[in-house]
mmCIF file of C-alpha atoms in Angstrom:
data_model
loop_
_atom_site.group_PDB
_atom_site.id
_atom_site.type_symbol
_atom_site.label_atom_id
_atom_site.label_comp_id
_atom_site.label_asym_id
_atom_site.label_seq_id
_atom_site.Cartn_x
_atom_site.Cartn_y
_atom_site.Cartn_z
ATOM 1 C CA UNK A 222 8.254 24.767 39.378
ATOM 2 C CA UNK A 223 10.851 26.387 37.630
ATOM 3 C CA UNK A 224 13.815 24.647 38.886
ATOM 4 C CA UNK A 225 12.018 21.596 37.527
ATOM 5 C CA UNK A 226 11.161 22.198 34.079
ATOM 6 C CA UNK A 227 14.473 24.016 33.489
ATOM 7 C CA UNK A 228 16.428 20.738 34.770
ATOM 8 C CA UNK A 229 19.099 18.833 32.936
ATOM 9 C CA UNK A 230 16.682 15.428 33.372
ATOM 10 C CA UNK A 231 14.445 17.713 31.079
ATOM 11 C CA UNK A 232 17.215 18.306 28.850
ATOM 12 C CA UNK A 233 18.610 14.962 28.586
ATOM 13 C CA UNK A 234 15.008 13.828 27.579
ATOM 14 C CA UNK A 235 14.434 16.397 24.857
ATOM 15 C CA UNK A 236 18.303 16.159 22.998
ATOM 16 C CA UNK A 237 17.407 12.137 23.048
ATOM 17 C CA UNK A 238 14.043 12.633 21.621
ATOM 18 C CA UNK A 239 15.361 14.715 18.979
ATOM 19 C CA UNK A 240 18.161 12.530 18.417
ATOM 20 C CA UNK A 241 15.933 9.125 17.917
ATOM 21 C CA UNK A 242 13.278 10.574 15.687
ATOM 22 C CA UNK A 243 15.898 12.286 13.298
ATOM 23 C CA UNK A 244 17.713 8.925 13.093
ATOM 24 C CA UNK A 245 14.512 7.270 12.775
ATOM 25 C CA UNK A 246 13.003 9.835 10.139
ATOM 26 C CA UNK A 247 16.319 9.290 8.019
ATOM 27 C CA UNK A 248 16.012 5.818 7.587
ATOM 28 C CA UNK A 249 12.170 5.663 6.713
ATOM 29 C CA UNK A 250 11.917 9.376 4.661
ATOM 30 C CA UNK A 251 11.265 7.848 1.483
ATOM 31 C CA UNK A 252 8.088 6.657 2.885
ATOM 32 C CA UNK A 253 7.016 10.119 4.421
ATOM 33 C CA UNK A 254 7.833 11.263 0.757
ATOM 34 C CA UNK A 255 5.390 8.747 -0.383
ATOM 35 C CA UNK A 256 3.050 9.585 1.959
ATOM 36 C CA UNK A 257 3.225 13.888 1.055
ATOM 37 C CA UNK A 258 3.045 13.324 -2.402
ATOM 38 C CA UNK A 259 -0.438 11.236 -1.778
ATOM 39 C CA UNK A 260 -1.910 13.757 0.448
ATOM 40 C CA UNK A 261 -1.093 17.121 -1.545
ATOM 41 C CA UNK A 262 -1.262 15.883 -5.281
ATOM 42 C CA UNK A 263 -5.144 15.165 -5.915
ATOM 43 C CA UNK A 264 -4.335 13.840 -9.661
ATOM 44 C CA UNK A 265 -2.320 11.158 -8.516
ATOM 45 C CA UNK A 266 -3.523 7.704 -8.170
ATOM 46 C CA UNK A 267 -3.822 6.001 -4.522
ATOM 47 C CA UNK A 268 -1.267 2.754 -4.861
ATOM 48 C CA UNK A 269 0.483 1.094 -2.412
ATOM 49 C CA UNK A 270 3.985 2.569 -1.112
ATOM 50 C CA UNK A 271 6.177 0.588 -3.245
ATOM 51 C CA UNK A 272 4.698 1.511 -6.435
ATOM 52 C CA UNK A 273 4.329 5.291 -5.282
ATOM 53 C CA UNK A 274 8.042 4.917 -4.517
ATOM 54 C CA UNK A 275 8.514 3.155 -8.162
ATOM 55 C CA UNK A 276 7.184 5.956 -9.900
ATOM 56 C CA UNK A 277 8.919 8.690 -8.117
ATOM 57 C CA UNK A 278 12.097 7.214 -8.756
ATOM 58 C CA UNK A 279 11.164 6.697 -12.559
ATOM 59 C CA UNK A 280 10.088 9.967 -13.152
ATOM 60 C CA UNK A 281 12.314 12.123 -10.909
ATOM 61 C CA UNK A 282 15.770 9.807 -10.576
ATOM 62 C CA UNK A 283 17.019 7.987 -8.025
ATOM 63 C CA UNK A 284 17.016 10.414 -4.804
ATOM 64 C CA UNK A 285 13.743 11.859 -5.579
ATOM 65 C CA UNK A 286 12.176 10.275 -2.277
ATOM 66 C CA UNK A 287 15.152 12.294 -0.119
ATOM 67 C CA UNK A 288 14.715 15.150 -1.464
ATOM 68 C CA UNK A 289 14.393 17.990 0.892
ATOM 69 C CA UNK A 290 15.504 15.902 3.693
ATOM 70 C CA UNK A 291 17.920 18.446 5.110
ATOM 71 C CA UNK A 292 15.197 21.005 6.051
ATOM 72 C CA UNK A 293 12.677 17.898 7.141
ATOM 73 C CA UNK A 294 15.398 16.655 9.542
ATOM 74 C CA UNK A 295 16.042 20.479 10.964
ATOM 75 C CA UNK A 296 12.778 20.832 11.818
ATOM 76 C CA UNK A 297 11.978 17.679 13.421
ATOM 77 C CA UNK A 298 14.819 17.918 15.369
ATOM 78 C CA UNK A 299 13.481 21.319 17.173
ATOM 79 C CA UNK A 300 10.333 20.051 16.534
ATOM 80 C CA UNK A 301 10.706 17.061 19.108
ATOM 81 C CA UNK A 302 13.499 18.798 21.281
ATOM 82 C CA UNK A 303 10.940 21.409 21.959
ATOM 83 C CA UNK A 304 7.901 18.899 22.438
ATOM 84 C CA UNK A 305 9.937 16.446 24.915
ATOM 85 C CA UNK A 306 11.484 19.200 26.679
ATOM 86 C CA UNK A 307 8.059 20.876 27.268
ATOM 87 C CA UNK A 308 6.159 16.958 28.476
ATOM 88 C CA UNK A 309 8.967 16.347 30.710
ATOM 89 C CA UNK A 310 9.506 19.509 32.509
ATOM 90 C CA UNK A 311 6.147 19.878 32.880
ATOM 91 C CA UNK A 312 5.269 16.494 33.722
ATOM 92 C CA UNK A 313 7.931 16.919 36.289
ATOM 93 C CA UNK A 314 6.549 19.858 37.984
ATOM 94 C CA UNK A 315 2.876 18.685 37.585
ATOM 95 C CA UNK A 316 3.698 15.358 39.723
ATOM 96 C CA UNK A 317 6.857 15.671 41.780
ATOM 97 C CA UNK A 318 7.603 12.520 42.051
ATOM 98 C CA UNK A 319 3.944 10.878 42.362
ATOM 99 C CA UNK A 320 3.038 8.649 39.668
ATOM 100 C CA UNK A 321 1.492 9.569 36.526
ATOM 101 C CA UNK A 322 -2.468 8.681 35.166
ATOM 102 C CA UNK A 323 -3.523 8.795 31.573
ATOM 103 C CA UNK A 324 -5.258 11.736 32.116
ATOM 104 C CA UNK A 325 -2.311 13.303 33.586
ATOM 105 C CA UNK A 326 -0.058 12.476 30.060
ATOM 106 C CA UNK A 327 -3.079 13.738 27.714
ATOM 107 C CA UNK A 328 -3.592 17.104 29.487
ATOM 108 C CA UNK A 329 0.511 17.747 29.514
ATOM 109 C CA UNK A 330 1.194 16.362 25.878
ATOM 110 C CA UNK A 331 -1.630 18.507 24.328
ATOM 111 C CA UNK A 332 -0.004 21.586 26.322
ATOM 112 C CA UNK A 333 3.412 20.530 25.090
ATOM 113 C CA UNK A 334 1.744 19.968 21.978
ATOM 114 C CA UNK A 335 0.444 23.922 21.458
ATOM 115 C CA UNK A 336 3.793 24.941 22.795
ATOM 116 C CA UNK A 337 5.508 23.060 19.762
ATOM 117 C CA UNK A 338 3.304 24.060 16.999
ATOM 118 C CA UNK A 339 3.829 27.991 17.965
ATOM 119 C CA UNK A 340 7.386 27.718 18.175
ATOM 120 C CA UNK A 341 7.827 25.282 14.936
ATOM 121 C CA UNK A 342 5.769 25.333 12.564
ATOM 122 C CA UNK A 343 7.031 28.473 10.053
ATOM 123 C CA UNK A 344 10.137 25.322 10.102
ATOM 124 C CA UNK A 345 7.248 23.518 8.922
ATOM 125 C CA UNK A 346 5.865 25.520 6.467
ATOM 126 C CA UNK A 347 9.147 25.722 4.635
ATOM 127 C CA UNK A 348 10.623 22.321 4.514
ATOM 128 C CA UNK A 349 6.895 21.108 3.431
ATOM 129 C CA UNK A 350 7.960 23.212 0.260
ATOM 130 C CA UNK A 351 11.389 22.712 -0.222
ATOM 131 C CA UNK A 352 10.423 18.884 0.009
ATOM 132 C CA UNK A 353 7.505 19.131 -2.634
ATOM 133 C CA UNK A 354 10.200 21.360 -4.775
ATOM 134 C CA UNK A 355 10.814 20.226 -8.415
ATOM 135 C CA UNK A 356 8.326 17.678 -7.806
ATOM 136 C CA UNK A 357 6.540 15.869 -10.935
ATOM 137 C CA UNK A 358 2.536 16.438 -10.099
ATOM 138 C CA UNK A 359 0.093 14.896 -11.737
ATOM 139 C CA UNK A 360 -2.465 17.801 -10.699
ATOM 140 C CA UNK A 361 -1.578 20.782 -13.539
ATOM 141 C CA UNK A 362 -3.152 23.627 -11.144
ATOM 142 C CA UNK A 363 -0.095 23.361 -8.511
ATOM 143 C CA UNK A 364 2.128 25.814 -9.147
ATOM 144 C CA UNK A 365 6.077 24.856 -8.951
ATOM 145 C CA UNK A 366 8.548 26.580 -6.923
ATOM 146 C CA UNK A 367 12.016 27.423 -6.850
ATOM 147 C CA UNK A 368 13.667 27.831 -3.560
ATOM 148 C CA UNK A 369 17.550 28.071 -3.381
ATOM 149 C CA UNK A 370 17.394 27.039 0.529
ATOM 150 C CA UNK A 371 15.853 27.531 3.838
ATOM 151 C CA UNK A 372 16.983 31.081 4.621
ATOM 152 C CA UNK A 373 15.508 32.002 1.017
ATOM 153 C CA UNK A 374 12.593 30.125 1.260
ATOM 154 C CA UNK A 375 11.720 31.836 4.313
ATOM 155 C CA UNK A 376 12.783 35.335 2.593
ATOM 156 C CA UNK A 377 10.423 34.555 -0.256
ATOM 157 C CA UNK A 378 7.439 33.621 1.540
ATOM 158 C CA UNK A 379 7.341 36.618 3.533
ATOM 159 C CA UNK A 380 8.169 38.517 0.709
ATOM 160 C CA UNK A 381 5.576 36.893 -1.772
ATOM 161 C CA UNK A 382 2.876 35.390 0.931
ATOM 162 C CA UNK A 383 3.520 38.010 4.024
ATOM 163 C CA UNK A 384 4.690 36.938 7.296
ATOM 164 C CA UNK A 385 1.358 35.111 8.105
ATOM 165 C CA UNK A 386 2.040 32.157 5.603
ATOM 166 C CA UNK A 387 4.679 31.002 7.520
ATOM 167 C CA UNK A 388 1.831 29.545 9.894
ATOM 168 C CA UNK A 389 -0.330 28.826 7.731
ATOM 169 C CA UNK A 390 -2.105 25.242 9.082
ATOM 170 C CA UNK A 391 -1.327 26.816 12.234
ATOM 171 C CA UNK A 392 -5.074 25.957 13.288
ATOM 172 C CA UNK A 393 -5.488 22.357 12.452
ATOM 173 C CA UNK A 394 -2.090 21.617 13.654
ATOM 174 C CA UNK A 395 -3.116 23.144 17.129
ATOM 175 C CA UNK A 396 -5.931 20.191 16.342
ATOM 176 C CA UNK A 397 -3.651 18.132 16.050
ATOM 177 C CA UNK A 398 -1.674 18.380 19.166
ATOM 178 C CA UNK A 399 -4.208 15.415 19.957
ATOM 179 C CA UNK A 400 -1.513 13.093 17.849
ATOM 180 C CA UNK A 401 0.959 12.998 19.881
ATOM 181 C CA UNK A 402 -0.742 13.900 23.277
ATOM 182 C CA UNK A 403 -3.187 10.596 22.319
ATOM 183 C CA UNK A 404 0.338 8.609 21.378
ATOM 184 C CA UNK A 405 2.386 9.959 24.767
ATOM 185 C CA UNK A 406 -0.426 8.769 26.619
ATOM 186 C CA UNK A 407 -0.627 5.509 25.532
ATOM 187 C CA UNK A 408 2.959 4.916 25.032
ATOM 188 C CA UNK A 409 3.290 6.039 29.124
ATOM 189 C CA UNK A 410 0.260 4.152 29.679
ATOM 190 C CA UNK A 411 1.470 0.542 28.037
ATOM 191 C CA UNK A 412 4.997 1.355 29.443
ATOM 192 C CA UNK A 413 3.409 1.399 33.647
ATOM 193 C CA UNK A 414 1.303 -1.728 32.964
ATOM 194 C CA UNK A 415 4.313 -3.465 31.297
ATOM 195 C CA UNK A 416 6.116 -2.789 34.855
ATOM 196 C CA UNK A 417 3.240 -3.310 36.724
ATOM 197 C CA UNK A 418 5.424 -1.606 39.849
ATOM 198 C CA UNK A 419 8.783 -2.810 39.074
ATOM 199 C CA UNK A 420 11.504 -0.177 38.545
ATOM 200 C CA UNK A 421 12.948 -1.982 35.357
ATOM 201 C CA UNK A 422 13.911 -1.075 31.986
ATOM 202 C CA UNK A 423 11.667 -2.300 29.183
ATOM 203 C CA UNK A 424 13.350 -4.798 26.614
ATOM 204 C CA UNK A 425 14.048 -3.163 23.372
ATOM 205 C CA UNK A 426 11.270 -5.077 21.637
ATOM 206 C CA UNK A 427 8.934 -3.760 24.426
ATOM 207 C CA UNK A 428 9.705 -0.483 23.858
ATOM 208 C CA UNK A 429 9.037 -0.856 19.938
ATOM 209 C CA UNK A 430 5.542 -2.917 19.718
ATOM 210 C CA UNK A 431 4.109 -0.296 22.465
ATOM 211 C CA UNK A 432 5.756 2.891 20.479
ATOM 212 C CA UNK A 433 4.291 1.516 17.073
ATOM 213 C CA UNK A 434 0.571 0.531 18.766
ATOM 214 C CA UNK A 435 0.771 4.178 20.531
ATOM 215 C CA UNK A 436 1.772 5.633 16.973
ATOM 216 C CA UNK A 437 -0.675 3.709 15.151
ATOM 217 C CA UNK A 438 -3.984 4.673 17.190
ATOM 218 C CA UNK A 439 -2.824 8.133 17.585
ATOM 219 C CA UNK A 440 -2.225 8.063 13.673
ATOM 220 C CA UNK A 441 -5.504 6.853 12.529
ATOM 221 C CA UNK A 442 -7.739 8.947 15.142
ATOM 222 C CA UNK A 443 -5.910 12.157 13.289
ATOM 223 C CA UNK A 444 -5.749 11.335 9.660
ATOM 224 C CA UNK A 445 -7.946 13.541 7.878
ATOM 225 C CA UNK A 446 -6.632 16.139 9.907
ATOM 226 C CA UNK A 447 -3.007 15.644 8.966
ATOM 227 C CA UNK A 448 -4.329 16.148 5.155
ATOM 228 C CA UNK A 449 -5.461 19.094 5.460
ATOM 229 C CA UNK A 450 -2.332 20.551 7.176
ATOM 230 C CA UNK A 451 0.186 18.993 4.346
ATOM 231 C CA UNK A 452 -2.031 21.293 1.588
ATOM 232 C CA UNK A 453 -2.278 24.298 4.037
ATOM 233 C CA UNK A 454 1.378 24.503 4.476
ATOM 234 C CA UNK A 455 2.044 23.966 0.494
ATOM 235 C CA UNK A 456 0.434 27.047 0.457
ATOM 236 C CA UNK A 457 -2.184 25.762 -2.655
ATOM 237 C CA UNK A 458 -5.251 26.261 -1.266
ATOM 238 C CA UNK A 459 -6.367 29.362 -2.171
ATOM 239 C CA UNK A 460 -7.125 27.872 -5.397
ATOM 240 C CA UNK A 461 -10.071 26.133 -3.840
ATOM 241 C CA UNK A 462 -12.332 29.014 -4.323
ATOM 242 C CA UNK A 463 -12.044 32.726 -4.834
ATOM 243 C CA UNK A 464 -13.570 33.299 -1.352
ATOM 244 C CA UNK A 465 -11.453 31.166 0.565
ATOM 245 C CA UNK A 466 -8.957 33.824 1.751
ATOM 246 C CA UNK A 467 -11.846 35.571 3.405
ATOM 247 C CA UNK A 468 -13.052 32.597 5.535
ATOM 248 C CA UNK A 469 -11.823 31.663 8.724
ATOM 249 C CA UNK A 470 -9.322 28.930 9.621
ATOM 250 C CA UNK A 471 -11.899 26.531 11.310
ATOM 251 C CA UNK A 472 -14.426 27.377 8.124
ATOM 252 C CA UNK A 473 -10.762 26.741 5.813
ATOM 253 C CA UNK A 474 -10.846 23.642 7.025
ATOM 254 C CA UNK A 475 -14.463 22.459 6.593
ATOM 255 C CA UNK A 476 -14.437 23.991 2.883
ATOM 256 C CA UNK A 477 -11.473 21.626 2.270
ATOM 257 C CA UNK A 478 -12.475 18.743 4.061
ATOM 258 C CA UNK A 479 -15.992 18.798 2.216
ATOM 259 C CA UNK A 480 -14.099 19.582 -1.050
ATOM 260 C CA UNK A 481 -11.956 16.324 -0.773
ATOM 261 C CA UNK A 482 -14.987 14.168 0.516
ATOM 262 C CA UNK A 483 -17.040 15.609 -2.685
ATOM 263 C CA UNK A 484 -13.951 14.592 -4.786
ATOM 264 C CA UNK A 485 -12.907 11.206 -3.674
ATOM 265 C CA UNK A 486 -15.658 10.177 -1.403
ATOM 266 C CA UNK A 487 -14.941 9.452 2.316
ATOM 267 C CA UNK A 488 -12.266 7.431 1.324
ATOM 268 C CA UNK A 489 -10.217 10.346 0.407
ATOM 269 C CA UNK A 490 -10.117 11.698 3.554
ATOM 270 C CA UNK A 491 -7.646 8.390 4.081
ATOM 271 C CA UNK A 492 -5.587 8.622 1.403
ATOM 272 C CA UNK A 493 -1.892 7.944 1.733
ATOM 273 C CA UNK A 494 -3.162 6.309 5.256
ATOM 274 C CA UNK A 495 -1.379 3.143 4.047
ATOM 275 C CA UNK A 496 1.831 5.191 3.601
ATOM 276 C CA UNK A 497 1.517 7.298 6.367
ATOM 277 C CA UNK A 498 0.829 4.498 8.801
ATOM 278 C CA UNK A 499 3.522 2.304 7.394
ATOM 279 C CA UNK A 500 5.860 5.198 7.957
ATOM 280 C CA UNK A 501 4.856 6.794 10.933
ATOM 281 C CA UNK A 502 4.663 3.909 13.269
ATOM 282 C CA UNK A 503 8.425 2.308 12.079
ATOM 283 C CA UNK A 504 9.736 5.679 12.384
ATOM 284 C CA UNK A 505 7.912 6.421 16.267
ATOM 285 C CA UNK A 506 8.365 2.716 17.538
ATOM 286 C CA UNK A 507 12.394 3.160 16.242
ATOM 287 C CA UNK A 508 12.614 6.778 17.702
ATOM 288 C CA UNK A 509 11.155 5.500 21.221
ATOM 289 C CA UNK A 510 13.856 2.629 20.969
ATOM 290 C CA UNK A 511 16.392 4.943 20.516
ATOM 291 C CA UNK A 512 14.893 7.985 23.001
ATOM 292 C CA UNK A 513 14.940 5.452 25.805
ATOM 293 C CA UNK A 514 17.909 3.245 25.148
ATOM 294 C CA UNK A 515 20.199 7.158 25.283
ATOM 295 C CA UNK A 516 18.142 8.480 27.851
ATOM 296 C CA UNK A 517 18.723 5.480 30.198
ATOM 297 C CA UNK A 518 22.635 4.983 28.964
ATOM 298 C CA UNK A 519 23.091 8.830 29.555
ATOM 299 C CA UNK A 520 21.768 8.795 33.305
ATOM 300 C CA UNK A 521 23.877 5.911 33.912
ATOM 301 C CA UNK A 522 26.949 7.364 32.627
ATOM 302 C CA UNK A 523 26.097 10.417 34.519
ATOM 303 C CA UNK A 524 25.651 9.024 37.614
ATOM 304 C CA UNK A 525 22.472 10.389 37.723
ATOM 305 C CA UNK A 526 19.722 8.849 39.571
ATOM 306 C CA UNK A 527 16.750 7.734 37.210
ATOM 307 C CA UNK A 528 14.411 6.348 39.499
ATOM 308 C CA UNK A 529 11.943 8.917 39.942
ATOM 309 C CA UNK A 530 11.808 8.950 35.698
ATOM 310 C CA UNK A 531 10.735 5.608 36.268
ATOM 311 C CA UNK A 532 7.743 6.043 38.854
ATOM 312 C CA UNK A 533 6.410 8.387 36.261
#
């Protein structure tokens, strides 16, 4: 089992991963910026993407929506090197060489999921901050920061926060390990009935309308979710009540939840959806394009054979 998760078909899957959805993130991150500032900024008014876009660039210049990009892009990269490294290795050991079932993906992309959220998510934590940083917000409460860079945002936190915020929305991200385990095992469910038994590569626009569909179901089942991890990693939250420190995460979670519902109805448990989803699903349908066009051009250049990849 060990000679097959630690395999170079395992790493060949998780530096293309990383490499797609960085390339993918950088073209689309003005819409994940449109998207953060939704979910953490109560004050602000739910428009469409454009006009959250509009006003970002009025108020805060011109590359406003790529700010904090650098540490965004450094931790998705060992975000999803970690995460496809983990579902192929382990996907590879789990079936040697038998075909996959849905099942099958959902049980080893929520286990690849937990792995990835252990490892990454103090990356998460501070490039959630330096990305919010010098931000105009139309709530008055959230206090403004003033990091120099990762090392000393990291420095600070644990010096200011303790070593424990560095995970904080630890907890619903572990929830949320169903996002991409639900969109892995879709995307490797479309991807067997779209070759119905013939080893062939998928056309490019196959590969993007089942990456986007995957991205988009996944997206929407996990919403509220997602919410509630953006503000826990901001670190605001303890504002909520003076009691909040002392509850638990999974009681954390409901307080906020129920506070935003109270709020902004059920509604608000949804917004920035429009942004999200808009972003989300070009950036995963373009990141599977790219993850299978340089996994499938690097075994051929290798020599490598790719067939049993395929059965899977």
């Amino acid at each position: 089992m060990s000679f097959t998760v630690f395999s170079y078909e395992s790493l060949v899957h998780a530096v293309s991963g990383a490499v797609g959805s960085v390339t993918a993130m950088t073209i689309f991150y003005p819409l994940d910026t449109a998207r953060l500032r939704l979910q953490v900024d109560d004050h602000r008014k739910a428009k469409s993407t454009p006009a959250i876009l509009a006003e970002i660039v009025k108020e805060e210049g011109p590359l406003a929506p790529y700010r904090g990009w650098f540490p965004v892009i450094c931790s998705l990269w060992c975000s999803n090197f970690v995460y496809f490294y983990c579902f192929h290795g382990l996907k590879a050991s789990w079936l040697r060489g038998k075909q996959s079932a849905p099942s099958t993906d959902l049980i080893i992309g929520l286990a690849a999921g937990v792995v990835n959220v252990l490892i990454t998510t103090p990356l998460w934590v501070v490039s959630t901050r330096l990305k919010l940083q010098g931000s105009k917000f139309r709530n008055a409460d959230i206090r403004p920061t003033n990091y120099s860079g990762i090392l000393d945002a990291f420095v600070r936190i644990i010096h200011d926060d303790g070593v424990g915020a560095l995970w904080n929305g630890t907890f619903p991200s572990l929830l949320l390990v169903l996002n991409p385990a639900i969109q892995f095992m879709i995307y490797e469910g479309l991807k067997r009935q779209l070759r119905r038994g013939v080893l062939r590569e998928l056309l490019s626009i196959e590969v993007f309308i089942i990456g986007a569909v995957a991205k988009a179901a996944a997206t929407v089942a996990t919403y509220p979710l997602q919410i509630i991890q953006s503000i826990l990693r901001f670190g605001q939250f303890n504002e909520l009540t003076p009691a909040s420190k002392l509850l638990s995460s999974l009681r954390t979670i409901k307080s906020l939840l129920v506070n935003r519902m109270r709020k902004f109805g059920v509604l608000g448990l949804f917004k920035g959806l429009e942004a999200k989803l808009l972003q989300t699903v070009l950036t995963a349908a373009l990141m599977f394009l790219l993850y299978e066009k340089i996994v499938n051009c690097t075994f051929r250049v290798m020599g490598l054979n790719n067939i049993q990849y395929k059965k899977r």
